[in-house]
Coordinates of C-alpha atoms in Angstrom, one line a residue:
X22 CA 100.6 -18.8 34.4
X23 CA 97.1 -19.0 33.6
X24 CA 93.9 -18.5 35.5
X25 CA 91.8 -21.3 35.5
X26 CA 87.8 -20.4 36.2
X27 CA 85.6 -22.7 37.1
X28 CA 81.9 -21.9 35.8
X29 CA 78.5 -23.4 35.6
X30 CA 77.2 -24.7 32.3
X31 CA 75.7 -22.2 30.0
X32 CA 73.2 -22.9 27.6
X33 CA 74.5 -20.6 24.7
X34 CA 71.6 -18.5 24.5
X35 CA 70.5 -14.7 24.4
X36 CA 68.0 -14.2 26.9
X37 CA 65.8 -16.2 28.7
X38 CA 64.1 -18.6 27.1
X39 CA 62.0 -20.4 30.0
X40 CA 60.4 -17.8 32.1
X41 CA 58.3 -18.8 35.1
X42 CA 55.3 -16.9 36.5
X43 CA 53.3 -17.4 39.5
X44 CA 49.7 -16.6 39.8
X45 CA 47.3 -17.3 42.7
X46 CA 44.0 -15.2 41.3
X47 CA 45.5 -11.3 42.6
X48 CA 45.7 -8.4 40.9
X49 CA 49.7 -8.3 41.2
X50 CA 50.0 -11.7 39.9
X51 CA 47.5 -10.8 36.7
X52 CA 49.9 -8.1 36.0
X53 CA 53.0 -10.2 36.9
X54 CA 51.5 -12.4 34.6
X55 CA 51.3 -9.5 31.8
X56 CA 54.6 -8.4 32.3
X57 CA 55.9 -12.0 31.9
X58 CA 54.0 -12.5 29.0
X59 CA 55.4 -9.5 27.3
X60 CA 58.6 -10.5 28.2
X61 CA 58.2 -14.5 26.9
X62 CA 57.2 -12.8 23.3
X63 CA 59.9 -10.7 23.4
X64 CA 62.4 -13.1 23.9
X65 CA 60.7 -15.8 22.2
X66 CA 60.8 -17.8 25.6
X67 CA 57.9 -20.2 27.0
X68 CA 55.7 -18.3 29.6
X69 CA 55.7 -21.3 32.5
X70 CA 52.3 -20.1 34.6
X71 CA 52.4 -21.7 37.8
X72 CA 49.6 -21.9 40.7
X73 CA 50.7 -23.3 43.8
X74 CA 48.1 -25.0 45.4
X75 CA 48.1 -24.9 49.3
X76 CA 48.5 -28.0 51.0
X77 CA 46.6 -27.9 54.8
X78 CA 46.0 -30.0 57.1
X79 CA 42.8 -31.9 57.9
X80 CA 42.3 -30.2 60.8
X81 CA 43.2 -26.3 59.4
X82 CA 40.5 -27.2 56.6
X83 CA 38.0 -27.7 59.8
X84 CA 36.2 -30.2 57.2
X85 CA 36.5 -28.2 54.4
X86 CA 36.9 -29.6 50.7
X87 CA 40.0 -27.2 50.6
X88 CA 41.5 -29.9 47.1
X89 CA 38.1 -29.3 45.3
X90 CA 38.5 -25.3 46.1
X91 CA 41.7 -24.9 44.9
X92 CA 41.1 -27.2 41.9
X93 CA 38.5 -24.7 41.3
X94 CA 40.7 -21.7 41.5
X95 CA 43.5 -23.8 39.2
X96 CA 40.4 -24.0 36.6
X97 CA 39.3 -20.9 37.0
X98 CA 43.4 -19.4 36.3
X99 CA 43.9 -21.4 33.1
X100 CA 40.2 -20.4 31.7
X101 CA 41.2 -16.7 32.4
X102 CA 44.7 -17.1 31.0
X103 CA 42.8 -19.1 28.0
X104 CA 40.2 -16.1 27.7
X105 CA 43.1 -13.3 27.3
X106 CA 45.3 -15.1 25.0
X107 CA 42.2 -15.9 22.6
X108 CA 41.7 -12.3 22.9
X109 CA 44.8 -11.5 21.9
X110 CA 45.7 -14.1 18.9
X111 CA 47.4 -12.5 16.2
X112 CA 48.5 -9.6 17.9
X113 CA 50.3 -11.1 21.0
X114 CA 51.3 -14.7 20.5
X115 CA 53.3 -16.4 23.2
X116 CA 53.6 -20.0 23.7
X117 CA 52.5 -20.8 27.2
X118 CA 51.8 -23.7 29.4
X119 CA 50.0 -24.1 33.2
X120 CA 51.3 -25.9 35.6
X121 CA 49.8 -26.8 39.0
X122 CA 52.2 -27.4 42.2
X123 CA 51.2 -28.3 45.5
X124 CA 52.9 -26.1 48.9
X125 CA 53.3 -23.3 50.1
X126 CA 53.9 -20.5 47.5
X127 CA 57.6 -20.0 48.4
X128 CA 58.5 -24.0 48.0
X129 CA 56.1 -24.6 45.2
X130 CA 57.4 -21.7 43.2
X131 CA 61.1 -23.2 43.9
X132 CA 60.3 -26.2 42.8
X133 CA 58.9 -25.1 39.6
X134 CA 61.8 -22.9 38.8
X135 CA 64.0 -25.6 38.9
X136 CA 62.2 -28.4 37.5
X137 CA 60.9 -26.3 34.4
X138 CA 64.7 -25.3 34.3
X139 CA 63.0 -21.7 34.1
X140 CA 65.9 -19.1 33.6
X141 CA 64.1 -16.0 35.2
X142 CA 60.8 -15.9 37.8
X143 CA 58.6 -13.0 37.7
X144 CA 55.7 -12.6 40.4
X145 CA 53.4 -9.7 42.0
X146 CA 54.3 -7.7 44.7
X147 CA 52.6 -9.1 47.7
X148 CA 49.4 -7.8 48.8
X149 CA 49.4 -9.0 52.3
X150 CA 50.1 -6.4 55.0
X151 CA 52.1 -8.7 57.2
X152 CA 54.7 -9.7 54.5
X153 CA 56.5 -6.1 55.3
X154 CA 57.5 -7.4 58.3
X155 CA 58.2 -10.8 58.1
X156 CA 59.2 -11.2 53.9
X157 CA 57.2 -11.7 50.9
X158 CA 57.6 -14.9 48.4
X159 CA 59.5 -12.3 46.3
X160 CA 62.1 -11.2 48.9
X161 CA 62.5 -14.8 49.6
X162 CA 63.5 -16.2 46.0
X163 CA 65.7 -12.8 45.5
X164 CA 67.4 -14.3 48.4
X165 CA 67.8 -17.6 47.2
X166 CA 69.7 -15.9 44.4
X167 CA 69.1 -18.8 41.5
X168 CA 67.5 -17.3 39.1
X169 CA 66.7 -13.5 38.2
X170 CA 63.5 -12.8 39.6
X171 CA 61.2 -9.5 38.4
X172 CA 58.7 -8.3 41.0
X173 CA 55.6 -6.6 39.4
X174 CA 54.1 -4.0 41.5

């Protein structure tokens, strides 16, 4: 009598070769951002850097032109990423691309993961002292358990 296994459908490669990163401007999620990059080259995989941008309500902004701000901040990522890849041409080329997503970080980073089809997620470690206690973005898509998911201190 034989076994019969049901699985999910494997794409037939080594390694990931889609790996998604979030930044939002910190210092952990520059180096999450390094580390991802590293791995990307590595494994010949597409570095996927993704900013969520938070969606508020009119009356949280209190009148404030919170889209413009975090356009800004979306600018100002991709010209830093720009600035350190130019940087380092030659020595450590990695194909990237920057995508935008509107949410909250947790959401906005699942729904990047899975419409990039990303096979692993890497992010910083949060910096917030209140995410001890209730849970960080990080502990929450290790939860999820889709994809592998590298926390950068």
């Amino acid at each position: 009598m034989t076994e019969q296994h049901s699985h999910q459908f494997e794409r037939g490669t080594d390694g990931p070769k889609v790996i998604v990163v979030g930044v939002d401007g910190s210092d952990s999620s520059f180096r999450a951002a390094a580390y991802a990059g590293g791995l990307a080259r590595r494994q010949h995989a597409l570095l996927a850097v993704v900013y969520v941008q938070p969606v508020m309500t009119a009356g949280a902004a209190l009148g404030a032109p919170v889209a413009e701000t975090t356009d800004e901040i979306a600018e100002d990522l991709v010209a830093q990423i720009r600035e350190a890849t130019e940087r380092t041409k030659g020595i450590f080329d990695v194909r990237w691309e920057f995508h935008t997503f509107r949410g909250d970080p947790y959401s906005g980073l699942v729904r990047a993961a899975d419409e990039l089809k990303a096979d692993a997620v890497v992010v910083g470690a949060s910096e917030q002292a209140g995410h001890r206690i209730v849970g960080s973005v990080a502990v929450r898509l290790v939860k999820a358990g889709r994809w592998p998911v590298t926390v950068v201190p």
